[in-house]
PDB file of C-alpha atoms and ligand atoms in Angstrom:
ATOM      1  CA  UNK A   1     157.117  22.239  93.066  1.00  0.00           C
ATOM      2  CA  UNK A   2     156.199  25.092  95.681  1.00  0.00           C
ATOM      3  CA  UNK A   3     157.248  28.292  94.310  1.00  0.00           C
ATOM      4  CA  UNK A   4     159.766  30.903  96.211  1.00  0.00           C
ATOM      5  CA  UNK A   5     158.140  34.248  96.505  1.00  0.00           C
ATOM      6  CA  UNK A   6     160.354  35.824  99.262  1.00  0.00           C
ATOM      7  CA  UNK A   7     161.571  39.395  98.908  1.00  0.00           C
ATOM      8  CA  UNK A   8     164.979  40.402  97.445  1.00  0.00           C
ATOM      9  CA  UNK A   9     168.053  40.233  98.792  1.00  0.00           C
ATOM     10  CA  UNK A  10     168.819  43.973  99.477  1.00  0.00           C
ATOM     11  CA  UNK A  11     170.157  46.904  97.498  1.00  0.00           C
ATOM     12  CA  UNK A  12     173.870  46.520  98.682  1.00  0.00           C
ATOM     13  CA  UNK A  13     174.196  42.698  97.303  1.00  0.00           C
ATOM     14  CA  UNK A  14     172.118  43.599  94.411  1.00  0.00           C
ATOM     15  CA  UNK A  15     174.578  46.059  92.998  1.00  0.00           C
ATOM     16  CA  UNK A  16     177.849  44.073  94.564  1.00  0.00           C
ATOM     17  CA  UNK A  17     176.449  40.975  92.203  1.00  0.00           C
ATOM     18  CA  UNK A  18     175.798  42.813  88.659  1.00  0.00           C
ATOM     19  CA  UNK A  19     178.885  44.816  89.057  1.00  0.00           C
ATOM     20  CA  UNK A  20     180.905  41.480  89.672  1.00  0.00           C
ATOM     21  CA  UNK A  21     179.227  39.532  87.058  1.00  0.00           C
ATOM     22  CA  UNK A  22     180.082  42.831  85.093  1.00  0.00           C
ATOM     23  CA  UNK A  23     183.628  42.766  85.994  1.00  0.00           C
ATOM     24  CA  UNK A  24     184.435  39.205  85.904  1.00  0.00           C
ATOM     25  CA  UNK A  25     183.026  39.208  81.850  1.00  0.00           C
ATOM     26  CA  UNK A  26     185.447  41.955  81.373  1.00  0.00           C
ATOM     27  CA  UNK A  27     188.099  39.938  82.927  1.00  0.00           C
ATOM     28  CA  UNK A  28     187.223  36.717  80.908  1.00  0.00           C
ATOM     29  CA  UNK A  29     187.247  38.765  77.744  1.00  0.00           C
ATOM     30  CA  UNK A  30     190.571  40.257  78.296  1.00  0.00           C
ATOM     31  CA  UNK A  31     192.323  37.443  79.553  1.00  0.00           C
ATOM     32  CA  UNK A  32     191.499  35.445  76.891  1.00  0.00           C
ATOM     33  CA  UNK A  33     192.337  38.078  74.247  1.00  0.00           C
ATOM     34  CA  UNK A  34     195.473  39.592  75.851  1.00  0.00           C
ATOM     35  CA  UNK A  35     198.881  38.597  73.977  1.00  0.00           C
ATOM     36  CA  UNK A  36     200.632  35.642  75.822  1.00  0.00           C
ATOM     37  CA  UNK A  37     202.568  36.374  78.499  1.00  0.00           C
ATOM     38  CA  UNK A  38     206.431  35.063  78.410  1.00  0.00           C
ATOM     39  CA  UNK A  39     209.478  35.823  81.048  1.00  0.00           C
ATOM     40  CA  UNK A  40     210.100  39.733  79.346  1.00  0.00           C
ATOM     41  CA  UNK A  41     206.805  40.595  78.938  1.00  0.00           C
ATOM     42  CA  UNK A  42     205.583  43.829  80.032  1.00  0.00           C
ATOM     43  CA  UNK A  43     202.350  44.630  81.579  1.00  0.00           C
ATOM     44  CA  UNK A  44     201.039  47.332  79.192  1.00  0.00           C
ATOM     45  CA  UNK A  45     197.952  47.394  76.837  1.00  0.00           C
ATOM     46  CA  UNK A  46     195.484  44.651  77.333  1.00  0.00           C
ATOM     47  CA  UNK A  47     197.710  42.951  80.141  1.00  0.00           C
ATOM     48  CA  UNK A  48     197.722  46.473  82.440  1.00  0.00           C
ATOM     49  CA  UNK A  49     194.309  46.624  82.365  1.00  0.00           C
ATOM     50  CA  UNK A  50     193.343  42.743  83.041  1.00  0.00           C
ATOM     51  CA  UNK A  51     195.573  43.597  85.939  1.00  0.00           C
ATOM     52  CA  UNK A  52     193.408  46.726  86.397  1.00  0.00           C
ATOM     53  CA  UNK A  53     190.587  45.221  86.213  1.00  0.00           C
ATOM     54  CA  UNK A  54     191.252  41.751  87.912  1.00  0.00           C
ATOM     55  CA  UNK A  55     192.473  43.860  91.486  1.00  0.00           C
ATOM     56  CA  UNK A  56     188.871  46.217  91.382  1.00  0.00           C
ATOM     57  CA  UNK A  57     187.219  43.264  90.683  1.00  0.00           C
ATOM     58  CA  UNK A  58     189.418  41.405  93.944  1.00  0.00           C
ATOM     59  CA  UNK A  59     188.387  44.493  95.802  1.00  0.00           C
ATOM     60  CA  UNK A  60     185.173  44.184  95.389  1.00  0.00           C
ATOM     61  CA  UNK A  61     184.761  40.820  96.554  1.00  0.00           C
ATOM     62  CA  UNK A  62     186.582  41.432  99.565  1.00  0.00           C
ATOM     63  CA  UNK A  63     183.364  44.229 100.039  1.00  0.00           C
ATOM     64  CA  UNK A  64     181.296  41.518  98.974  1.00  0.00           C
ATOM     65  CA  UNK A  65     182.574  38.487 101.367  1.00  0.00           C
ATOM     66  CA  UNK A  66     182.299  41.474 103.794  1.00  0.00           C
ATOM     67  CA  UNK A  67     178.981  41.841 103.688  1.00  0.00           C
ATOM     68  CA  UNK A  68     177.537  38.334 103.104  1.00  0.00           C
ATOM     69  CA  UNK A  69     179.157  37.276 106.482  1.00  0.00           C
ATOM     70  CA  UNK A  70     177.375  40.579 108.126  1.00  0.00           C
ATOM     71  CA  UNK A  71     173.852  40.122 106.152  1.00  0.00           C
ATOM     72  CA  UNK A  72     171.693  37.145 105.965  1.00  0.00           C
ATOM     73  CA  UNK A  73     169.990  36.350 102.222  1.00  0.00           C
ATOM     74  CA  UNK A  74     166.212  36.319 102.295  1.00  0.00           C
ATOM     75  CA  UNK A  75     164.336  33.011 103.100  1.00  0.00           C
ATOM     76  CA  UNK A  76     163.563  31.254 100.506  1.00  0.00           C
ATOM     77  CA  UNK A  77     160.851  28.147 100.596  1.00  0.00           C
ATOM     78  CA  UNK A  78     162.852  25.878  97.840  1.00  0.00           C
ATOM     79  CA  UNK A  79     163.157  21.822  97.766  1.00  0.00           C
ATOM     80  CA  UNK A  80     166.314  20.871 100.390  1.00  0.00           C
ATOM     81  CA  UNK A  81     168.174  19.187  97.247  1.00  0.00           C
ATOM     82  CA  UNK A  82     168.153  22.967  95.406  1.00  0.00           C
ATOM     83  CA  UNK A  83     168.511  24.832  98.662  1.00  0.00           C
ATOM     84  CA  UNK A  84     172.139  22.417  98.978  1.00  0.00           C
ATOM     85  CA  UNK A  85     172.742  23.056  95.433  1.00  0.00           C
ATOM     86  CA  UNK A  86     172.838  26.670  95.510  1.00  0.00           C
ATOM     87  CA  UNK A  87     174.557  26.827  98.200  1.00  0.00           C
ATOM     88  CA  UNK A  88     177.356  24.369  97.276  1.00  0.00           C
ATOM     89  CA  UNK A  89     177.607  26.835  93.728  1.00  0.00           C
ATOM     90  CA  UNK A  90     177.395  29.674  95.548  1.00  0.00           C
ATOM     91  CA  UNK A  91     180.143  28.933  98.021  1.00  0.00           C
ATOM     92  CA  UNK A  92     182.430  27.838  95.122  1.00  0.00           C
ATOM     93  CA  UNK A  93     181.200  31.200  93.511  1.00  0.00           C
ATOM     94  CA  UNK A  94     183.039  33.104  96.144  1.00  0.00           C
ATOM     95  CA  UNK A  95     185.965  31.081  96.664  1.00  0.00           C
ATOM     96  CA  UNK A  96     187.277  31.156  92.999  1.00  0.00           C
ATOM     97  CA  UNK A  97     186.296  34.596  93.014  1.00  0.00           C
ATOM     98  CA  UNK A  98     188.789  35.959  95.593  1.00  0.00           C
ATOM     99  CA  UNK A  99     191.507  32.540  94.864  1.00  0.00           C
ATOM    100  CA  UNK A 100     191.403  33.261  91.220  1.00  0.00           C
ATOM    101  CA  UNK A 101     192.737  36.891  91.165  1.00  0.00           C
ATOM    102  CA  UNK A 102     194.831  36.318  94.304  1.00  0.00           C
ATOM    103  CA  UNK A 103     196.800  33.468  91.836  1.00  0.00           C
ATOM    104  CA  UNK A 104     196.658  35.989  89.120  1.00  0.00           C
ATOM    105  CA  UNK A 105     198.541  38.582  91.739  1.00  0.00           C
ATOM    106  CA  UNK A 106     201.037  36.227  92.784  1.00  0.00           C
ATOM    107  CA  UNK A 107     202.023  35.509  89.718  1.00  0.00           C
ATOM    108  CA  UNK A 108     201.960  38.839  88.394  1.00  0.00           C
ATOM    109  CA  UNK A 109     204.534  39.413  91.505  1.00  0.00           C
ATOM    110  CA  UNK A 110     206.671  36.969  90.811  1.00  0.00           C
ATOM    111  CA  UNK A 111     207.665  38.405  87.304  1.00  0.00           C
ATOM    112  CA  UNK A 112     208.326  41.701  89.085  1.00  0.00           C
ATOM    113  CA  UNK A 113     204.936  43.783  88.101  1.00  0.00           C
ATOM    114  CA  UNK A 114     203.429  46.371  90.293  1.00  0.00           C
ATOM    115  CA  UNK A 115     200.042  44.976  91.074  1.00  0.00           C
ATOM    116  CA  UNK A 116     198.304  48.338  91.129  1.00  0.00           C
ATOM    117  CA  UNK A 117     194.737  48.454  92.737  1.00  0.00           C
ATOM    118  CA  UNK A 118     192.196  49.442  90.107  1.00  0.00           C
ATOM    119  CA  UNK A 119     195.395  50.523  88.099  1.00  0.00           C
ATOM    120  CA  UNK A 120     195.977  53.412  90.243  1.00  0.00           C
ATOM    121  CA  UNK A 121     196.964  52.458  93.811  1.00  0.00           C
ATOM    122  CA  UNK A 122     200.648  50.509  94.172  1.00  0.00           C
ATOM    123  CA  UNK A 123     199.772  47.055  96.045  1.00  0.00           C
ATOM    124  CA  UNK A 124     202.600  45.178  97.908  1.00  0.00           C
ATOM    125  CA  UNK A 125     203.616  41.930  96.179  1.00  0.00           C
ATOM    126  CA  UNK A 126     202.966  38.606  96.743  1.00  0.00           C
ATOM    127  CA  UNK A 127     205.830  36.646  96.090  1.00  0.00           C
ATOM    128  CA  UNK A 128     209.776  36.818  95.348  1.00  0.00           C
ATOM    129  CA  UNK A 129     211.248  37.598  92.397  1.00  0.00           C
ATOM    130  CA  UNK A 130     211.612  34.701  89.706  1.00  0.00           C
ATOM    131  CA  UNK A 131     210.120  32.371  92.162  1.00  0.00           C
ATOM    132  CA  UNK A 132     209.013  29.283  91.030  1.00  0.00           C
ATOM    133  CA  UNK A 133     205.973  29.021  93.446  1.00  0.00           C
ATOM    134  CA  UNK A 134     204.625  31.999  91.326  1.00  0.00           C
ATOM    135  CA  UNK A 135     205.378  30.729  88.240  1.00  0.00           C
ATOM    136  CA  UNK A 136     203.316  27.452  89.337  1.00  0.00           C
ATOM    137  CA  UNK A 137     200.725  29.868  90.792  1.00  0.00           C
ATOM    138  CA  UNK A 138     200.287  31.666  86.911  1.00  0.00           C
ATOM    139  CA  UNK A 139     199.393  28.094  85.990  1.00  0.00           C
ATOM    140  CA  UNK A 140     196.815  27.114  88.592  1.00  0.00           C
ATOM    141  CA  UNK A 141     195.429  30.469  88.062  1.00  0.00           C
ATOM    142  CA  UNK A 142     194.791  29.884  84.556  1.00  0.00           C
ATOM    143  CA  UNK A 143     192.852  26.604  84.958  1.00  0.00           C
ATOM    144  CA  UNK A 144     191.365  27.595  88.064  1.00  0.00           C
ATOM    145  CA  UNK A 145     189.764  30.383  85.605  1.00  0.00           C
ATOM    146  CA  UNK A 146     187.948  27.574  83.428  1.00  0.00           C
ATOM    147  CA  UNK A 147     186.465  25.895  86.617  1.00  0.00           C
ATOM    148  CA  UNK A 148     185.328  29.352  87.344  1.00  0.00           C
ATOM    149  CA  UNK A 149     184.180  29.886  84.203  1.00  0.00           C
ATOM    150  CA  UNK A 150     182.510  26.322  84.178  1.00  0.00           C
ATOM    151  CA  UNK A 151     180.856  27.063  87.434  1.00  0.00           C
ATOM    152  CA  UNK A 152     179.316  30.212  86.407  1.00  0.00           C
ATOM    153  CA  UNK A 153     177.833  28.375  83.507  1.00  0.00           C
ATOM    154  CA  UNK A 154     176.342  26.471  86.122  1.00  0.00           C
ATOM    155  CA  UNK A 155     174.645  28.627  87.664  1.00  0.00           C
ATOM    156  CA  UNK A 156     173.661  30.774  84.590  1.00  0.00           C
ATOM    157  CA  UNK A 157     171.912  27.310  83.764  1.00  0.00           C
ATOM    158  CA  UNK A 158     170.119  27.169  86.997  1.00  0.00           C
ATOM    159  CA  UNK A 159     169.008  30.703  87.158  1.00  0.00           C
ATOM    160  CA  UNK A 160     167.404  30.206  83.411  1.00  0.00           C
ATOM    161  CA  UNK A 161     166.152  26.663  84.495  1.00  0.00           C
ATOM    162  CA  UNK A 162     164.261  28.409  88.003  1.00  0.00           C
ATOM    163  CA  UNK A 163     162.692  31.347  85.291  1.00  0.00           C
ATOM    164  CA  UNK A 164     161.684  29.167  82.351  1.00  0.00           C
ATOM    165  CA  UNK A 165     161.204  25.248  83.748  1.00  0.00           C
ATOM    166  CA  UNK A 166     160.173  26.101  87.392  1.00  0.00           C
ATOM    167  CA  UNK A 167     158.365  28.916  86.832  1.00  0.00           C
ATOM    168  CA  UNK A 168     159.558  30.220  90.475  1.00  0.00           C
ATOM    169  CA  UNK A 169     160.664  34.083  91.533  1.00  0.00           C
ATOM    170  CA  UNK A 170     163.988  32.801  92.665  1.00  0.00           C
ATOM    171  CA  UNK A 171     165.476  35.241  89.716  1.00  0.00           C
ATOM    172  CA  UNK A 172     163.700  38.252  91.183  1.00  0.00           C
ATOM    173  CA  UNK A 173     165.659  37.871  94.241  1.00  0.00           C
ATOM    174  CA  UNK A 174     168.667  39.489  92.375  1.00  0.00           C
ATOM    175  CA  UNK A 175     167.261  41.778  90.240  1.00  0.00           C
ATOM    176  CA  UNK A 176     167.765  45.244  90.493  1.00  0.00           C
TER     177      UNK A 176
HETATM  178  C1  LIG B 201     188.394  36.596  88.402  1.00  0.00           C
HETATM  179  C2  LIG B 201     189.437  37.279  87.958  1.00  0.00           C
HETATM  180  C3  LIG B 201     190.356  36.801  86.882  1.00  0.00           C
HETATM  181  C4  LIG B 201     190.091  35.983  85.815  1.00  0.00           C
HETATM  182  C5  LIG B 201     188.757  35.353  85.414  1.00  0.00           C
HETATM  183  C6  LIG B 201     191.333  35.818  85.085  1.00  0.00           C
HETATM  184  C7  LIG B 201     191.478  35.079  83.928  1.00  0.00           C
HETATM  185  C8  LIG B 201     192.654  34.870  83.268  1.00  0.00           C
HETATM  186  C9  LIG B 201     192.801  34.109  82.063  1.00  0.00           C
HETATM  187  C10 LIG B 201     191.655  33.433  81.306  1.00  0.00           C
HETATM  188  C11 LIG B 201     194.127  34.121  81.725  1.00  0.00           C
HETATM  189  C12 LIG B 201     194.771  33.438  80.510  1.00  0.00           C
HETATM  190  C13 LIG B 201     195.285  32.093  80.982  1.00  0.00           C
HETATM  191  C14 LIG B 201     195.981  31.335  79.903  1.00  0.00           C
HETATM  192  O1  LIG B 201     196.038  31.782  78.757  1.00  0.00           O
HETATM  193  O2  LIG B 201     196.494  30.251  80.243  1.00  0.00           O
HETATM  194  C15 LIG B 201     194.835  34.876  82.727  1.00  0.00           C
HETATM  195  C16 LIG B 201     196.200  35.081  82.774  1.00  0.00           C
HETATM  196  C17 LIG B 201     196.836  35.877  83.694  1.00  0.00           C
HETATM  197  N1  LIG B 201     196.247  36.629  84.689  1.00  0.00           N
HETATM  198 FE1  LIG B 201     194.290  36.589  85.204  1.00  0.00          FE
HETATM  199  N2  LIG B 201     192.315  36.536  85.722  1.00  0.00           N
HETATM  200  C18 LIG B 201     191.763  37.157  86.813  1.00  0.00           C
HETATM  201  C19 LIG B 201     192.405  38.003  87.711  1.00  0.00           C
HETATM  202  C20 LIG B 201     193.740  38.343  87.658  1.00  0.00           C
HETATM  203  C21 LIG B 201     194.422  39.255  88.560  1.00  0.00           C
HETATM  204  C22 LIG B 201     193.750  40.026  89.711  1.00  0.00           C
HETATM  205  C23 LIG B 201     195.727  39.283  88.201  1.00  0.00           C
HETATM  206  C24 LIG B 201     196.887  40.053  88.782  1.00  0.00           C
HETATM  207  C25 LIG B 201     196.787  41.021  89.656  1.00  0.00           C
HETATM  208  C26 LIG B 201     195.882  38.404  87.069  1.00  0.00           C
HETATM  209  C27 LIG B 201     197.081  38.146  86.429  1.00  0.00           C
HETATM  210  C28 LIG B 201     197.248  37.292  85.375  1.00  0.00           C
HETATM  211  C29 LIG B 201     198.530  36.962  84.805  1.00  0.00           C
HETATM  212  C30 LIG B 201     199.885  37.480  85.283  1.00  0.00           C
HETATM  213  C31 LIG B 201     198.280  36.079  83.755  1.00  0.00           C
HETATM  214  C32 LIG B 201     199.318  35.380  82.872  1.00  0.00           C
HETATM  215  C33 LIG B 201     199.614  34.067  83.595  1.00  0.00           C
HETATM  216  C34 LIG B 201     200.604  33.201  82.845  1.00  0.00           C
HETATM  217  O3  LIG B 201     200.453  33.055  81.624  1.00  0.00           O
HETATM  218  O4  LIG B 201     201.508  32.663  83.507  1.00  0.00           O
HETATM  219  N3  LIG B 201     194.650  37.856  86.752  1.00  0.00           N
HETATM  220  N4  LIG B 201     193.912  35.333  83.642  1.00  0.00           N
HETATM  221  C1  LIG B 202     172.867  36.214  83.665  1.00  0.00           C
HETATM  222  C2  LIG B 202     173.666  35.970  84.675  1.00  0.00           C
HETATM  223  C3  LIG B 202     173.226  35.761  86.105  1.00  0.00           C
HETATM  224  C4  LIG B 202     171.982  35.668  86.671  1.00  0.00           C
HETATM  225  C5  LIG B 202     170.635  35.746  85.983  1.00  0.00           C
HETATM  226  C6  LIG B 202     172.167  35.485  88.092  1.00  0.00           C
HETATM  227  C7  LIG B 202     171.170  35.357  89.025  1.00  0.00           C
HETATM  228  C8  LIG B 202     171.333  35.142  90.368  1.00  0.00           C
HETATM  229  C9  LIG B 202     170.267  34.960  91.321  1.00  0.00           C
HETATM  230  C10 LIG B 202     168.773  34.988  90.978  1.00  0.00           C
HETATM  231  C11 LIG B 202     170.817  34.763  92.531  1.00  0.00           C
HETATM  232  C12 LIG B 202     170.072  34.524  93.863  1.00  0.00           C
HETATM  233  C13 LIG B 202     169.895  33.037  94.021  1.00  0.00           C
HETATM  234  C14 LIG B 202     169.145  32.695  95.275  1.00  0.00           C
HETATM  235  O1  LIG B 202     168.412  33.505  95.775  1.00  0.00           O
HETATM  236  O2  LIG B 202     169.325  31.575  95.771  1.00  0.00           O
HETATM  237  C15 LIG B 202     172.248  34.797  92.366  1.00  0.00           C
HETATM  238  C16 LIG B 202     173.158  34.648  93.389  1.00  0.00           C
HETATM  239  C17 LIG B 202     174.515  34.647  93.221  1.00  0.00           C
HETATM  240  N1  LIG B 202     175.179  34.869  92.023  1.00  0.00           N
HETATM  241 FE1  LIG B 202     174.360  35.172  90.211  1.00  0.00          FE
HETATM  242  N2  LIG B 202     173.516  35.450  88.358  1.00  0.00           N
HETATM  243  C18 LIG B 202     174.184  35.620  87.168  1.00  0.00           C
HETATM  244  C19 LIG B 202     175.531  35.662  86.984  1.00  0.00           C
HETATM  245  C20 LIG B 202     176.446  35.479  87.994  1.00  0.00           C
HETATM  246  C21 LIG B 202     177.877  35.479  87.795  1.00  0.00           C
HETATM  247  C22 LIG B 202     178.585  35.684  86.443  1.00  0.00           C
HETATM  248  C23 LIG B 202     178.428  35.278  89.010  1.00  0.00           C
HETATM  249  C24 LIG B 202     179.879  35.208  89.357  1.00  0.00           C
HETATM  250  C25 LIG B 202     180.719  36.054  88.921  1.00  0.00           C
HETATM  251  C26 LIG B 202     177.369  35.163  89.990  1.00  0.00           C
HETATM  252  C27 LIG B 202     177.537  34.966  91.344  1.00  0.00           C
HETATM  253  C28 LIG B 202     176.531  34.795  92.277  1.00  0.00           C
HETATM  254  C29 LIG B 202     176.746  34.512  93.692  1.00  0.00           C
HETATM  255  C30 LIG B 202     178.108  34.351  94.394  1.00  0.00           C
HETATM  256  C31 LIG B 202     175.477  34.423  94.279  1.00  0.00           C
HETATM  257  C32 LIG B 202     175.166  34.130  95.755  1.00  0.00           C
HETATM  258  C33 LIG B 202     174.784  35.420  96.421  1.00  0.00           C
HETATM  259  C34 LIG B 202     174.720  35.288  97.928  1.00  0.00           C
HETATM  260  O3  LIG B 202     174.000  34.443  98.445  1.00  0.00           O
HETATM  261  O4  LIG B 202     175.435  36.058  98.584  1.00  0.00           O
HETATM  262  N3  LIG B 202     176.174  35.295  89.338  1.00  0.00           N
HETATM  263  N4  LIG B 202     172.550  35.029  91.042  1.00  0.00           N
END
């Protein structure tokens, strides 16, 4: 298989990728260790800050989306079947990225909690009061977190597979 030994994709993307992967483990962590969250539930203690984190995290990927649509990725010289791979993971990457905490926030809204950006900055919210769109939205954003979850797997997998099987650079193209 020809190997892909183009240059990096630059500093800004670099850093916007580890400190998402960063955040998002956070965010896994939390969400799955947080007490369960019922009608009177208040959003202290684990549950403040996977709100905390979840809204930095959202932030960032708006910064992120940002940029991708303002600065190409470097060429790469891989197969057209793992070119449309990555891609098609990548894309899906980003979508559940900004969906899944924009669920999270709706639902957070809907049970009357200020969404606060980071923790610190009051955001508006997202849906009425004791709506039941909300409450459906808390569900889809829980399972929509396991796709995510089972997508990053993915391409955890891949990564490994292009450093160990291929033998290619493609994981240099993200380091920092
Ligand atoms: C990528 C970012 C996020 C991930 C991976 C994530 C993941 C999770 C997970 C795994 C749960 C537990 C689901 C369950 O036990 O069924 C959960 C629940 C929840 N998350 Fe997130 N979350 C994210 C972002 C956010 C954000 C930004 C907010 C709000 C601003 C939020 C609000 C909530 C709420 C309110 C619940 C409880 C939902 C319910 O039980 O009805 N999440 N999240
Ligand atoms: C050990 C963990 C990880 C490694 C080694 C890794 C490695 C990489 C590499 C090498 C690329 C560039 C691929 C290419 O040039 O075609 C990439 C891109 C990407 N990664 Fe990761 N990654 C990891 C974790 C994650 C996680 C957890 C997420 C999601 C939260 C993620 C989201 C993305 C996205 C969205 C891109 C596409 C970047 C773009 O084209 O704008 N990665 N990753």
């Amino acid at each position: 298989m020809q190997v892909s030994t183009e240059p990096r994709y630059d500093i800004v993307a670099r850093l916007l990728h580890w400190l998402v992967v960063g955040l998002v483990a956070a965010q896994f962590v939390i969400g799955w260790t947080m007490p369960d969250v019922h009608r009177d539930t208040v959003p202290d203690g684990l549950i403040g800050w996977h709100l905390g984190v979840g809204t930095a995290l959202l932030a960032a990927m708006a910064f992120r989306v940002l940029w991708r649509t303002t600065h190409r990725s470097p060429p790469d010289n891989l197969p057209p079947l793992f070119r449309l791979a990555s891609k098609v993971t990548h894309l899906a990457l980003y979508a559940l990225l900004v969906l899944v905490p924009l669920l999270g926030w709706i639902n957070a809204s809907s049970r009357t909690w200020t969404v606060r950006l980071a923790a610190l900055v009051p955001l508006p919210s997202l849906s009425a009061p004791g709506s039941s769109f909300g409450h459906a939205m808390g569900d889809v954003h829980g399972v929509l977190a396991w796709v995510l979850f089972g997508v990053i797997c993915a391409h955890i997998a891949a990564a490994l597979f292009h450093q160990f099987v291929a033998g290619d650079r493609v994981l240099q193209r993200m380091k920092l």
